[in-house]
Short mmCIF file of C-alpha atoms in Angstrom, two decimals:
data_model
loop_
_atom_site.label_atom_id
_atom_site.label_comp_id
_atom_site.label_asym_id
_atom_site.label_seq_id
_atom_site.Cartn_x
_atom_site.Cartn_y
_atom_site.Cartn_z
CA UNK A 103 0.09 -0.31 -0.36
CA UNK A 104 1.14 3.56 -1.16
CA UNK A 105 0.73 5.93 1.31
CA UNK A 106 0.01 9.66 0.06
CA UNK A 107 1.65 12.42 1.91
CA UNK A 108 -1.86 13.84 2.78
CA UNK A 109 -3.23 10.12 4.36
CA UNK A 110 0.22 10.15 6.26
CA UNK A 111 -0.83 13.45 7.64
CA UNK A 112 -3.94 11.80 8.75
CA UNK A 113 -1.97 8.57 10.01
CA UNK A 114 0.60 11.30 12.07
CA UNK A 115 -2.33 12.35 13.15
CA UNK A 116 -4.14 10.24 14.78
CA UNK A 117 -3.76 10.11 19.16
CA UNK A 118 -4.69 13.85 18.85
CA UNK A 119 -6.96 12.81 16.42
CA UNK A 120 -9.25 10.33 18.68
CA UNK A 121 -7.60 11.35 21.96
CA UNK A 122 -11.44 11.27 23.84
CA UNK A 123 -11.52 7.80 22.70
CA UNK A 124 -7.93 7.20 23.29
CA UNK A 125 -8.51 7.70 27.64
CA UNK A 126 -12.39 6.24 27.27
CA UNK A 127 -10.38 2.44 26.32
CA UNK A 128 -7.64 2.93 28.92
CA UNK A 129 -9.96 4.10 31.92
CA UNK A 130 -11.84 1.98 31.03
CA UNK A 131 -9.73 -1.61 30.84
CA UNK A 132 -8.22 -0.11 34.03
CA UNK A 133 -11.90 0.13 35.79
CA UNK A 134 -12.74 -3.47 33.72
CA UNK A 135 -9.69 -5.64 35.97
CA UNK A 136 -10.32 -3.71 38.50
CA UNK A 137 -13.61 -5.43 37.68
CA UNK A 138 -12.45 -8.90 36.96
CA UNK A 139 -10.37 -8.96 40.00
CA UNK A 140 -12.43 -7.64 42.47
CA UNK A 141 -15.44 -10.07 41.01
CA UNK A 142 -12.95 -13.47 41.58
CA UNK A 143 -12.52 -12.24 45.58
CA UNK A 144 -17.04 -12.82 45.11
CA UNK A 145 -18.52 -14.95 47.78
CA UNK A 146 -20.45 -17.20 44.87
CA UNK A 147 -17.96 -16.60 41.97
CA UNK A 148 -19.44 -18.98 39.86
CA UNK A 149 -21.80 -16.63 39.42
CA UNK A 150 -19.62 -14.21 38.58
CA UNK A 151 -17.59 -16.36 35.88
CA UNK A 152 -19.34 -14.12 32.66
CA UNK A 153 -18.54 -10.98 34.45
CA UNK A 154 -14.97 -12.11 34.67
CA UNK A 155 -14.80 -12.95 31.11
CA UNK A 156 -16.38 -10.62 29.86
CA UNK A 157 -14.66 -8.27 32.31
CA UNK A 158 -10.81 -9.29 30.60
CA UNK A 159 -12.55 -9.25 27.11
CA UNK A 160 -13.12 -6.17 27.63
CA UNK A 161 -9.89 -4.64 28.81
CA UNK A 162 -7.78 -6.47 26.20
CA UNK A 163 -10.27 -4.79 23.19
CA UNK A 164 -9.70 -1.56 25.08
CA UNK A 165 -6.21 -1.72 25.57
CA UNK A 166 -5.14 -2.68 21.39
CA UNK A 167 -7.90 -0.51 20.36
CA UNK A 168 -6.62 2.77 22.42
CA UNK A 169 -3.53 0.77 20.77
CA UNK A 170 -4.35 1.54 17.39
CA UNK A 171 -5.61 5.00 17.15
CA UNK A 172 -2.65 5.92 19.16
CA UNK A 173 -1.05 5.25 15.92
CA UNK A 174 -3.92 6.33 13.78
CA UNK A 175 -4.65 2.95 12.37
CA UNK A 176 -6.71 2.01 9.18
CA UNK A 177 -8.31 -0.09 11.25
CA UNK A 178 -9.82 2.04 13.90
CA UNK A 179 -12.33 2.44 13.03
CA UNK A 180 -13.67 -0.98 12.74
CA UNK A 181 -11.33 -1.60 15.66
CA UNK A 182 -13.87 1.09 17.92
CA UNK A 183 -16.80 -0.76 16.44
CA UNK A 184 -15.60 -4.32 17.72
CA UNK A 185 -14.71 -2.25 20.16
CA UNK A 186 -18.50 -0.34 21.42
CA UNK A 187 -20.31 -3.98 21.02
CA UNK A 188 -17.48 -5.20 23.65
CA UNK A 189 -18.72 -2.82 26.40
CA UNK A 190 -21.98 -2.80 25.86
CA UNK A 191 -22.15 -6.63 26.09
CA UNK A 192 -20.07 -6.51 29.41
CA UNK A 193 -21.89 -2.74 29.96
CA UNK A 194 -24.92 -4.77 30.23
CA UNK A 195 -23.21 -7.75 32.56
CA UNK A 196 -21.83 -6.24 34.45
CA UNK A 197 -25.55 -4.04 35.35
CA UNK A 198 -27.23 -7.06 36.18
CA UNK A 199 -25.04 -7.20 39.98
CA UNK A 200 -25.66 -4.25 42.42
CA UNK A 201 -21.63 -4.54 44.33
CA UNK A 202 -19.95 -1.15 43.49
CA UNK A 203 -17.00 -2.17 41.28
CA UNK A 204 -20.10 -3.61 39.19
CA UNK A 205 -21.46 -0.85 39.10
CA UNK A 206 -18.77 1.39 38.25
CA UNK A 207 -17.74 -0.57 35.23
CA UNK A 208 -21.91 -1.25 33.79
CA UNK A 209 -21.15 2.49 33.65
CA UNK A 210 -16.98 2.98 32.72
CA UNK A 211 -17.63 0.76 29.42
CA UNK A 212 -21.44 2.34 28.84
CA UNK A 213 -19.82 5.24 28.24
CA UNK A 214 -16.56 3.91 26.88
CA UNK A 215 -18.56 2.94 24.35
CA UNK A 216 -20.53 5.56 23.24
CA UNK A 217 -16.57 7.43 22.78
CA UNK A 218 -16.04 4.77 20.27
CA UNK A 219 -18.95 4.72 17.60
CA UNK A 220 -17.79 8.80 16.99
CA UNK A 221 -15.39 7.34 15.93
CA UNK A 222 -17.79 6.70 12.85
CA UNK A 223 -18.33 10.44 11.98
CA UNK A 224 -14.11 11.56 12.43
CA UNK A 225 -13.30 11.39 8.72
CA UNK A 226 -10.41 9.83 9.04
CA UNK A 227 -9.18 7.53 6.39
CA UNK A 228 -6.41 6.34 5.62
CA UNK A 229 -6.64 4.68 2.45
CA UNK A 230 -8.87 7.13 0.91
#
């Protein structure tokens, strides 16, 4: 793939252009990791298994999405849409639980999903 000067400039400005989403993804990843760890301390850990799994998946996709957005990846929008879906799933699962760490996680995941969906309207396309 040959990248024109205009596209290279767009790629290099990825971090600044996506900054709010990157920050939301990094916060979400940290809170999801905290939630997963906290869930392992609950009395009925089997009841928390789906929550823990989704927390770990969400943290992984959020970290990966933040990295690709920071680089101005040509797949930034696609990655952000996948991230939004996983954040929605994690938020829904955490929302089923009454403990504080799950409630916080549900809220942070919801915010991250919205930030990721906003990427769709940013106008940066490396392959233009």
